[in-house]
Amino acid sequence: VTAEEAAPLFGGIDLGATKILSLVVSRTGSLLAEDIRPSLGAEGRDAVIGRMVASLRECLATVGVDGRQLAAIGVSAPGPVDDAAGVTNPPNLPGWHDVPLASLIGSQLNARCTLENDANAAAFAEHRWGAGRGSRHMLFLTVSSGVGGGIIIDGAIYRGVSGAAGEMGHVTIHENGRRCPCGRRGCLEAYSSGLAIAKQGYRIGRRASGALHARRAAAEPLTAKAIYELATAGDETARRLIADAGRHLGTGLASLINIFDPELIVLGGSLTKMGDLYLGPAQATVQRECSAQARRDVRIVIGELGDRAPALGVATLALETATQTSTL
Ligand SMILES: [Zn+2]
């Protein structure tokens, strides 16, 4: 496919806390180019936006076209987004309150730009191109350092009244429970995320014995990944920490299944790599805590698109919006 045949093109840019991932797809959704570079959020907002634009331009250069073939672009960012205000308050990106990201990026690239929350975008990509293909009602949860989510109903993203729907990491699973990074207590994220596993590992490591204590005493980082490595090496305490986090994930999933009765739950994020140690207790809890009818119908699967999902999701949103409004 030559660049001319592939035009018009659609771009997607995902702004993450640590990296920017951009890509360009054809009108049939084929991936034509991709660029990954660090966000360097400490350099400030304008520098980051400049890097986002440069990243997409690099993709266009790889395809061998200039910006004129770009029909529309989508941008995804962490945290809640708002059509009017733009990015409202993304975690880990200081100074990003109420940034009209879509219009800033769109004007620099001279293309119509839509903005979407990153987990919603990832949910949409998994629905169109990944593990959720062909499903009608689907939930997507990403479990890594935090827990995010997206809701697909009748094949479309469900955004709610204010655009904040799908924040499934912050459903309460324990009244007056552990403190969550969001400032409230007892959220699913405070029990089932990578950060939660690390925090519990650090706490247990205070006791004067065991592998967790040895790591803590040696001032080695007690990340979820490190705890997983201890667990796979056979450390019982580390195994229990991961199983507990999985069990709590199952409690959250069971409530969501009881509410939405989806046909499919797609799980993404780094913690899915922990396999049965984490997901086994989650599945067992879902079996125990779901209503019989919803449990019978739901499948829980791992996402297929990985880190590419948010950018691919917003590029696909841009593509479908343009197609529906027949601007091509
Ligand atoms: Zn929370």
Short mmCIF file of C-alpha atoms in Angstrom, two decimals, residues 79 105 108 172 175 177-178 194 196 253 290 300 316 318:
data_model
loop_
_atom_site.label_atom_id
_atom_site.label_comp_id
_atom_site.label_asym_id
_atom_site.label_seq_id
_atom_site.Cartn_x
_atom_site.Cartn_y
_atom_site.Cartn_z
CA GLY A 79 -7.49 10.96 34.50
CA ILE A 105 -2.71 19.59 19.47
CA GLN A 108 -0.54 22.48 15.69
CA THR A 172 -15.40 1.12 47.40
CA GLU A 175 -15.83 0.95 54.13
CA GLY A 177 -10.54 0.77 54.40
CA ARG A 178 -7.02 1.51 53.21
CA GLY A 194 0.66 -2.99 41.94
CA ALA A 196 -1.11 -1.75 46.85
CA LEU A 253 -15.19 -7.71 39.41
CA CYS A 290 -21.50 -13.24 41.46
CA ILE A 300 -12.79 -12.99 31.71
CA THR A 316 -10.04 4.48 15.76
CA ALA A 318 -11.17 9.68 15.12
#
